[in-house]
C-alpha positions as a Markdown table, in Angstrom:
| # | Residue | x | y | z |
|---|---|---|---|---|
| 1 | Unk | 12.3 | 8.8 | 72.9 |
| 2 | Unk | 15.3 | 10.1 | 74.8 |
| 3 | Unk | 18.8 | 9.6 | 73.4 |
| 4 | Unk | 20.9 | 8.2 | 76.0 |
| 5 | Unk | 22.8 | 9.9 | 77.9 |
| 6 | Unk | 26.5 | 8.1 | 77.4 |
| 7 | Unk | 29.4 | 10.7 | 76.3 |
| 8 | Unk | 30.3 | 10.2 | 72.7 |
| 9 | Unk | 33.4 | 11.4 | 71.5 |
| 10 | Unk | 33.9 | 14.1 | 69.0 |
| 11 | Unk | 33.1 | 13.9 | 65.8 |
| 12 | Unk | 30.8 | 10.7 | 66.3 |
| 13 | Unk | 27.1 | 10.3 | 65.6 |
| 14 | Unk | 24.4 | 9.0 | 68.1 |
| 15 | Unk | 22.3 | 6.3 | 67.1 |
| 16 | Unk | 19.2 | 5.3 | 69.7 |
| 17 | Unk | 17.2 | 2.3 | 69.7 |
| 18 | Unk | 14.8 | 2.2 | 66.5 |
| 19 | Unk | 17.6 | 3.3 | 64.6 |
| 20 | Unk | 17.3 | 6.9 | 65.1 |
| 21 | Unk | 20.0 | 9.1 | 65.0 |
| 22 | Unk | 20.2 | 12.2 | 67.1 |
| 23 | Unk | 20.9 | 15.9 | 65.6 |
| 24 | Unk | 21.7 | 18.7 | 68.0 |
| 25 | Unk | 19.4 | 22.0 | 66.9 |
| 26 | Unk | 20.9 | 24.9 | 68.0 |
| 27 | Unk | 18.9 | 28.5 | 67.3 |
| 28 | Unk | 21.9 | 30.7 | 67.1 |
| 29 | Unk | 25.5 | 30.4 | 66.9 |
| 30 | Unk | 25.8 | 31.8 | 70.5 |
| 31 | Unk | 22.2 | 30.7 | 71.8 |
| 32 | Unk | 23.6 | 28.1 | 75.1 |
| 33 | Unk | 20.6 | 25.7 | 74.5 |
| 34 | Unk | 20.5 | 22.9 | 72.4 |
| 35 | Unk | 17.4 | 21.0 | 70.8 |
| 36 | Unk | 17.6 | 17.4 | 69.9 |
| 37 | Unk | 16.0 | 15.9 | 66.1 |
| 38 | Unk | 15.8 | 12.3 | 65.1 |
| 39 | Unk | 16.4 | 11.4 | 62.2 |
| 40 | Unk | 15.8 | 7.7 | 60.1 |
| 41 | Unk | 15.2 | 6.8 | 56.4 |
| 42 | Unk | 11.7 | 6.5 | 55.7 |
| 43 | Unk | 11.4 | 2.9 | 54.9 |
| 44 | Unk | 7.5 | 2.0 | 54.5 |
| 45 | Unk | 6.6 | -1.1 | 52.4 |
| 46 | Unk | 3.2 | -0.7 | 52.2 |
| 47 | Unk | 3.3 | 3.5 | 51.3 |
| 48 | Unk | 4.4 | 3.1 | 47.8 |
| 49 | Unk | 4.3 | 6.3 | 46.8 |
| 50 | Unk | 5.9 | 8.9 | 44.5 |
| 51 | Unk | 5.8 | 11.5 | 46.7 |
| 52 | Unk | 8.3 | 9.7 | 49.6 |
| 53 | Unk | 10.7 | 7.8 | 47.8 |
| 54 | Unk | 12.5 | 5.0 | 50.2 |
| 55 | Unk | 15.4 | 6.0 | 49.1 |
| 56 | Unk | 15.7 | 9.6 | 49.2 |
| 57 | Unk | 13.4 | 10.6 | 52.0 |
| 58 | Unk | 14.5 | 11.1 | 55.5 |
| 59 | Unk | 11.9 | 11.2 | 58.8 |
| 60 | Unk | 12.6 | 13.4 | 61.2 |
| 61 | Unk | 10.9 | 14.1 | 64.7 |
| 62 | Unk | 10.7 | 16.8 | 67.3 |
| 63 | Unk | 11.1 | 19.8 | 64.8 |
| 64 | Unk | 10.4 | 22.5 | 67.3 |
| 65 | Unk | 7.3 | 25.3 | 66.6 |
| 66 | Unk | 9.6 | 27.9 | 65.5 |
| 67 | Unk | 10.9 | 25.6 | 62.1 |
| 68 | Unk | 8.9 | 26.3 | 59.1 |
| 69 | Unk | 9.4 | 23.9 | 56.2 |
| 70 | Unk | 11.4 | 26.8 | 54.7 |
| 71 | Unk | 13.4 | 26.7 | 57.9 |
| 72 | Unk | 13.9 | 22.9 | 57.7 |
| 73 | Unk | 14.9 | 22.9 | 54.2 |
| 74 | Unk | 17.5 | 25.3 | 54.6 |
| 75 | Unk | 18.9 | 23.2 | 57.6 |
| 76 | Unk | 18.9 | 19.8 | 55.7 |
| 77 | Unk | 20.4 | 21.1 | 52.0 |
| 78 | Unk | 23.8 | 21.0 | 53.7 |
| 79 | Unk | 23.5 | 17.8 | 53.2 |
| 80 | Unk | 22.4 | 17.8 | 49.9 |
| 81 | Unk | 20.0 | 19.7 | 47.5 |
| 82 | Unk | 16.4 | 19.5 | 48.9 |
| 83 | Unk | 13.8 | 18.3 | 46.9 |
| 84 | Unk | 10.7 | 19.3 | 49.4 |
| 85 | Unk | 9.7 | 19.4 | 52.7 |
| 86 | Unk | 6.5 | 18.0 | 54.6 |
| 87 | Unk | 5.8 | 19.1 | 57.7 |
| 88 | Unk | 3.0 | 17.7 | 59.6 |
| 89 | Unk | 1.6 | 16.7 | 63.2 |
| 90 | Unk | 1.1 | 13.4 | 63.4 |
| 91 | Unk | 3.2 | 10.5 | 61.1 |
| 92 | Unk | 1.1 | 8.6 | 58.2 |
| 93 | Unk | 0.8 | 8.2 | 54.9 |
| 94 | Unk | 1.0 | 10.9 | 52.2 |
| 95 | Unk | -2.6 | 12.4 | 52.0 |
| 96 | Unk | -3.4 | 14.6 | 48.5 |
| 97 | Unk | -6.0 | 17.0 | 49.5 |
| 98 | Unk | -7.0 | 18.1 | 46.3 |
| 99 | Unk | -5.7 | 21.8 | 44.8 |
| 100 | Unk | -3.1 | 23.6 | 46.6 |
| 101 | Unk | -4.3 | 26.1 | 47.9 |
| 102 | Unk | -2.7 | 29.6 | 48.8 |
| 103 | Unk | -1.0 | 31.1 | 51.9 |
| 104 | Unk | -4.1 | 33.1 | 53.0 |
| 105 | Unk | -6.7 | 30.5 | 51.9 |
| 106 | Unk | -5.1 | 28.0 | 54.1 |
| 107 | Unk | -6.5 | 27.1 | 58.1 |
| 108 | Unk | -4.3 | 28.4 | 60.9 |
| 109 | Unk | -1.5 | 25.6 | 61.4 |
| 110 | Unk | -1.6 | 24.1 | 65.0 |
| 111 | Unk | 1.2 | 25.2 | 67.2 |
| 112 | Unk | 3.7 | 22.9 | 68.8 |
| 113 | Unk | 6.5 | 20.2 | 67.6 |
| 114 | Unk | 5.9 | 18.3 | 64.5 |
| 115 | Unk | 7.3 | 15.4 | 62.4 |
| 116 | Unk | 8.8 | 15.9 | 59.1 |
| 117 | Unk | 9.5 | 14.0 | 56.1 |
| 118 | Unk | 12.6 | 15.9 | 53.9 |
| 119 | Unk | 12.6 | 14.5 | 50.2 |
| 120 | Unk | 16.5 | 14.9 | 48.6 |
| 121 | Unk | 17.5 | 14.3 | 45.3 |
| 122 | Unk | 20.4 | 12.2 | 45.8 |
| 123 | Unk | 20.1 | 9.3 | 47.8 |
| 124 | Unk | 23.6 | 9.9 | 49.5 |
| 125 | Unk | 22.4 | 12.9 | 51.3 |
| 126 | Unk | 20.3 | 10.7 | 53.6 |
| 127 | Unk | 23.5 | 8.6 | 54.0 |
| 128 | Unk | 25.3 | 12.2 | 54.9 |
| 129 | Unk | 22.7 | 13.1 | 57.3 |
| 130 | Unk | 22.7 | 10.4 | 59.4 |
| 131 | Unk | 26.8 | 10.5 | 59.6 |
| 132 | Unk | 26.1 | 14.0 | 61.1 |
| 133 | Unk | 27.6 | 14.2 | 64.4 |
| 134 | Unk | 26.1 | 15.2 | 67.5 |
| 135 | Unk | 28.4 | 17.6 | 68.7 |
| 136 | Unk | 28.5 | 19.4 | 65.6 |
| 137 | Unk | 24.9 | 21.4 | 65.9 |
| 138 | Unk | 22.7 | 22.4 | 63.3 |
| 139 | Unk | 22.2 | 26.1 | 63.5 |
| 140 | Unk | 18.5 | 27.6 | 62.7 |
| 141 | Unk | 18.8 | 31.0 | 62.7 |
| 142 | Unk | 22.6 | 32.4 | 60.9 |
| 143 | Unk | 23.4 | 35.8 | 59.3 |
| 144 | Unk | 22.4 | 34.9 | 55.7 |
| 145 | Unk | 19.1 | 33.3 | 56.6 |
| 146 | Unk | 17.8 | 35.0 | 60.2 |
| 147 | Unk | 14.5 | 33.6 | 61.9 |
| 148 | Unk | 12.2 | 36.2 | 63.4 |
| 149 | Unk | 11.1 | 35.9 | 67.1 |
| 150 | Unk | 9.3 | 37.8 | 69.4 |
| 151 | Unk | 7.9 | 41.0 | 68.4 |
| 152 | Unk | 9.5 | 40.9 | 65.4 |
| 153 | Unk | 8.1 | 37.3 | 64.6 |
| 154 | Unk | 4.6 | 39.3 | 65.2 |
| 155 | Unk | 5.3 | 42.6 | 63.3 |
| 156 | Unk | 6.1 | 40.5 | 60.6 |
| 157 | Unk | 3.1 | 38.2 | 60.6 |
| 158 | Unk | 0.3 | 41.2 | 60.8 |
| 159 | Unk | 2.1 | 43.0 | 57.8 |
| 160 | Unk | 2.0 | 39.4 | 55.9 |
| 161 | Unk | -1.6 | 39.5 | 56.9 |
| 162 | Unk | -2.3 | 41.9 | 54.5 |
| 163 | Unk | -3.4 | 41.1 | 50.8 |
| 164 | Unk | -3.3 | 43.0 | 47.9 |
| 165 | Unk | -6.4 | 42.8 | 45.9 |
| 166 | Unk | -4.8 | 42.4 | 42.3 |
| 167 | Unk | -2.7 | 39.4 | 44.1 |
| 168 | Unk | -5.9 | 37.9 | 45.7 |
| 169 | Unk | -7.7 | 38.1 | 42.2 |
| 170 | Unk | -4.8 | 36.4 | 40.5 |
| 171 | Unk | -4.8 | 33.7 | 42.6 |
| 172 | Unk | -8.8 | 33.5 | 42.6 |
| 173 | Unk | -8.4 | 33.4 | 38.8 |
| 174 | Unk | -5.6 | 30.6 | 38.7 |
| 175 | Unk | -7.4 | 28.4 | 40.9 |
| 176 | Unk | -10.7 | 28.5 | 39.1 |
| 177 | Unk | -9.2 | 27.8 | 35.8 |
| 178 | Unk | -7.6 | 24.7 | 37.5 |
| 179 | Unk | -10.8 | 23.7 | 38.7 |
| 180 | Unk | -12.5 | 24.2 | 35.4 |
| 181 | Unk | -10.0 | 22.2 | 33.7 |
| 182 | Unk | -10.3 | 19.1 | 36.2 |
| 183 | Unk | -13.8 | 19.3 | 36.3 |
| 184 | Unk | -14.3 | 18.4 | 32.0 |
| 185 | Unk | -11.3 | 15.9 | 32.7 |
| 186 | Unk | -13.7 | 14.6 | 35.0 |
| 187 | Unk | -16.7 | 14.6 | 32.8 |
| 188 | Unk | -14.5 | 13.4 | 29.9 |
| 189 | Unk | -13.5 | 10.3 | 32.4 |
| 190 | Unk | -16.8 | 9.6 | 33.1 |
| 191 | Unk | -18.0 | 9.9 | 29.5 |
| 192 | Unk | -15.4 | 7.7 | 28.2 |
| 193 | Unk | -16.0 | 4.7 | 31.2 |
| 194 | Unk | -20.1 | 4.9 | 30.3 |
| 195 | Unk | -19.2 | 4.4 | 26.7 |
| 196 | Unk | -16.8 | 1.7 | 27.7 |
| 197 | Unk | -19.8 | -0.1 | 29.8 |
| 198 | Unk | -22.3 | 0.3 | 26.8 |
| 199 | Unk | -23.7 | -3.3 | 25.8 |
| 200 | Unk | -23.2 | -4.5 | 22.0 |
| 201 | Unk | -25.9 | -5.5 | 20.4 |
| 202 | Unk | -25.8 | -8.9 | 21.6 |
| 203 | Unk | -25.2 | -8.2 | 24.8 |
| 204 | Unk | -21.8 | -7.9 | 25.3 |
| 205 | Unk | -19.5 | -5.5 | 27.4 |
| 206 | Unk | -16.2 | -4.8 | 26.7 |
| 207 | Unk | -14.0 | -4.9 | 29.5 |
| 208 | Unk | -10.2 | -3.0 | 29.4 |
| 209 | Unk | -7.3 | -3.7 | 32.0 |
| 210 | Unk | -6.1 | -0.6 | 33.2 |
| 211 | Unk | -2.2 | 0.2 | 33.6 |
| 212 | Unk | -0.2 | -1.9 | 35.7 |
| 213 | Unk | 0.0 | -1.5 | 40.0 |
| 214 | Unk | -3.1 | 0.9 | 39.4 |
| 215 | Unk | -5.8 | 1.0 | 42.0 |
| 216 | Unk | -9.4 | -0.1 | 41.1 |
| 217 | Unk | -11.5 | 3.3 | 41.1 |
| 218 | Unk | -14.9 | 2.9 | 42.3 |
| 219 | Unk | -17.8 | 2.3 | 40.3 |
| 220 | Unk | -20.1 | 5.7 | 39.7 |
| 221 | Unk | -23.5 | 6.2 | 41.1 |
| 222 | Unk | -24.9 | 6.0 | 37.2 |
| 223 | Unk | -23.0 | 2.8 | 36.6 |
| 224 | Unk | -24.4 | 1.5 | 39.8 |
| 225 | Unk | -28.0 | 2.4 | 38.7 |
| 226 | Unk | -27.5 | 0.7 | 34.9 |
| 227 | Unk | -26.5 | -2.3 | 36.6 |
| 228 | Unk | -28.9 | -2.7 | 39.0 |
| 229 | Unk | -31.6 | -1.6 | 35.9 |
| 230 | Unk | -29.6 | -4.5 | 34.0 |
| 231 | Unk | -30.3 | -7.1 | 37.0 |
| 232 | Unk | -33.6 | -6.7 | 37.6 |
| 233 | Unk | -34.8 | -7.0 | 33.5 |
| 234 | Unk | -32.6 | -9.8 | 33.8 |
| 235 | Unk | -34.2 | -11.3 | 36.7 |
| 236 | Unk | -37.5 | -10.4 | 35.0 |
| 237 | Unk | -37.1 | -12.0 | 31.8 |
| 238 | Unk | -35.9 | -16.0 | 34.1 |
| 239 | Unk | -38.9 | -16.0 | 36.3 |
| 240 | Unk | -42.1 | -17.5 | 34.9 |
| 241 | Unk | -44.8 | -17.2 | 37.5 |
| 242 | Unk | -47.3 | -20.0 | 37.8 |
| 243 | Unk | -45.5 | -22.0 | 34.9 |
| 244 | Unk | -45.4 | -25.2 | 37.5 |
| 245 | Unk | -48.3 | -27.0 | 39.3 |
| 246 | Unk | -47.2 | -26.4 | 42.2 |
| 247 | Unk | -46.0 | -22.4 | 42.1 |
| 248 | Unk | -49.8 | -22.0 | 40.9 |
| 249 | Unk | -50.9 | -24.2 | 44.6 |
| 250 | Unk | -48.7 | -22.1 | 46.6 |
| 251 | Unk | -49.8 | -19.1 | 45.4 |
| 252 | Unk | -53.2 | -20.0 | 46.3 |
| 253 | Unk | -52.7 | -20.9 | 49.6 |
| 254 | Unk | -50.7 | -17.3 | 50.2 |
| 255 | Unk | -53.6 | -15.6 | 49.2 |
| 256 | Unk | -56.2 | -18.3 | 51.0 |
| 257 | Unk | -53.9 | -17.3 | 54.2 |
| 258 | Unk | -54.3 | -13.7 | 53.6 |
| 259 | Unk | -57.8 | -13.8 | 54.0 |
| 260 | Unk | -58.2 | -15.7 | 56.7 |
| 261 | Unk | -56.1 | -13.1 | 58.5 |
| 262 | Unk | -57.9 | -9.8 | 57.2 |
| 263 | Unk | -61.3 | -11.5 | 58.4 |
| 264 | Unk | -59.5 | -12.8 | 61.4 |
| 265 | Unk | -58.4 | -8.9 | 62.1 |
| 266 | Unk | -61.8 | -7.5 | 60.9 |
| 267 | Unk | -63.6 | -10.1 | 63.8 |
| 268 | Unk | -61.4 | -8.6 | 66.4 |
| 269 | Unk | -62.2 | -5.1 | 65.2 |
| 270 | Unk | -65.9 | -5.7 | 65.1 |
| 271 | Unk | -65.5 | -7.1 | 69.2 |
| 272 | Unk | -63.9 | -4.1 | 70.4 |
| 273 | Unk | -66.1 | -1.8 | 68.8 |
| 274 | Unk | -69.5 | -3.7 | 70.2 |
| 275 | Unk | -68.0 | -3.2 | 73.4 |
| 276 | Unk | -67.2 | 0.1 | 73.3 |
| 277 | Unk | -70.6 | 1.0 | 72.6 |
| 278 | Unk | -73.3 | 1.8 | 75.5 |
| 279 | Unk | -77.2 | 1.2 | 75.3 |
| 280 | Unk | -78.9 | 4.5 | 75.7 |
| 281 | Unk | -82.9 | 4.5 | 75.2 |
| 282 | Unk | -83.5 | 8.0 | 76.5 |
């Protein structure tokens, strides 16, 4: 979405349809180009989520390849103090992948402009950013924080590519005591819902309400199994075969019909096998 292309006078933002306003991104203080962001509040109803509060975070699009979340966050905290930054490729809802991992255990990051969602602290910084005007630009790469390009960009990325093994080990070490620690939270969880699910002695099964606006979790593979166990003893213990007249008559003639179809099937094998066979005296 292109901002239009009206003159606005100085010191005055630029608001586009959608309710985007436009940020010039400039990479240097004497760099002639200029790169436009947009910027909105991030205002979803249906993302509830800690992670993006309405209030505080702002959504921005077009950040260019060469705007790490570092980058971005140094850009935005004139505005305010910055919480934390999300880059990503696509817009949607906030995704927890599990652990975090590290720098070097992480995929290669796809190249090329991305949208961002920048959490503050205060809610007026959103309010300040917005009021940002156009022809005021934001500048990327200044004295106290310079960005890396070209061959340095790439000098510094192989020398980054190296790992020190008493870093990788710490880091190895760290995330497998996380993972041990989830993993008998885990166990614990599941050992306190199968207690929960146990049957009294007359059959009863307690049943808790879990904490307000939380979301159902889905039933374990074992809970599944005791239920189904549960359903078919159940089903077991109802059903009184041949206690009518007439279940003991049907059953009969199921069985009568059976027959007649085996001996029906045996005649047609008996045919085809008398006419496969040939007369041969000599």
């Amino acid at each position: 979405m292109a901002p239009s292309k009206k003159k606005h006078a100085s010191g005055q933002t630029c608001v586009i349809p959608g309710g985007f306003t436009v940020l010039s991104l400039q990479f240097s203080p004497d760099s002639p180009a200029q790169h436009k962001l947009c910027v909105k509040e991030h205002k979803v109803r249906a993302e509830r989520s800690s992670h993006r509060p309405m209030d505080r975070t702002l959504f921005v699009l077009n950040i260019p390849p060469y705007c790490s979340e570092a980058v971005v966050k140094e850009l935005f905290s004139q505005f305010g103090a910055v919480q934390s930054v999300e880059l990503r490729d696509h817009p949607g809802a906030f995704q927890h992948s599990g652990p975090k991992l590290a720098t070097f255990f992480k995929p290669a990051e796809k190249k090329g402009f991305k949208v961002g969602y920048v959490i503050f602290q205060n809610s007026s910084s959103v309010s300040a950013a917005k009021s940002h005007p156009l022809d005021v630009p934001l500048v990327v790469s200044a004295g106290q924080h310079p960005v890396s390009t070209g061959v340095q960009k790439w000098i510094q990325q192989y020398r980054e590519s190296f790992i020190q093994p008493d870093k990788l080990q710490q880091t190895v070490d760290s995330f497998m005591q996380d993972y041990d620690k989830r993993k008998e939270e885990e166990v614990e969880r599941q050992k306190r819902e199968a207690e929960e699910q146990q049957e009294d002695e007359e059959g009863w099964v307690k049943v808790t309400r879990g904490n307000k606006g939380a979301k159902a979790r889905p039933h374990s593979e074992a809970a599944n199994q005791r239920t189904l166990q549960k359903e078919i003893v159940k089903k077991k213990r109802k059903e009184l075969m041949n206690f009518y007249t007439w279940q003991h008559k049907n059953t009969q003639k199921e069985h009568i019909a059976q027959l007649r179809k085996k001996f029906e099937e045996d005649k047609q094998k008996i045919a085809l096998l008398r006419a496969q066979r040939k007369f041969r005296p000599y």
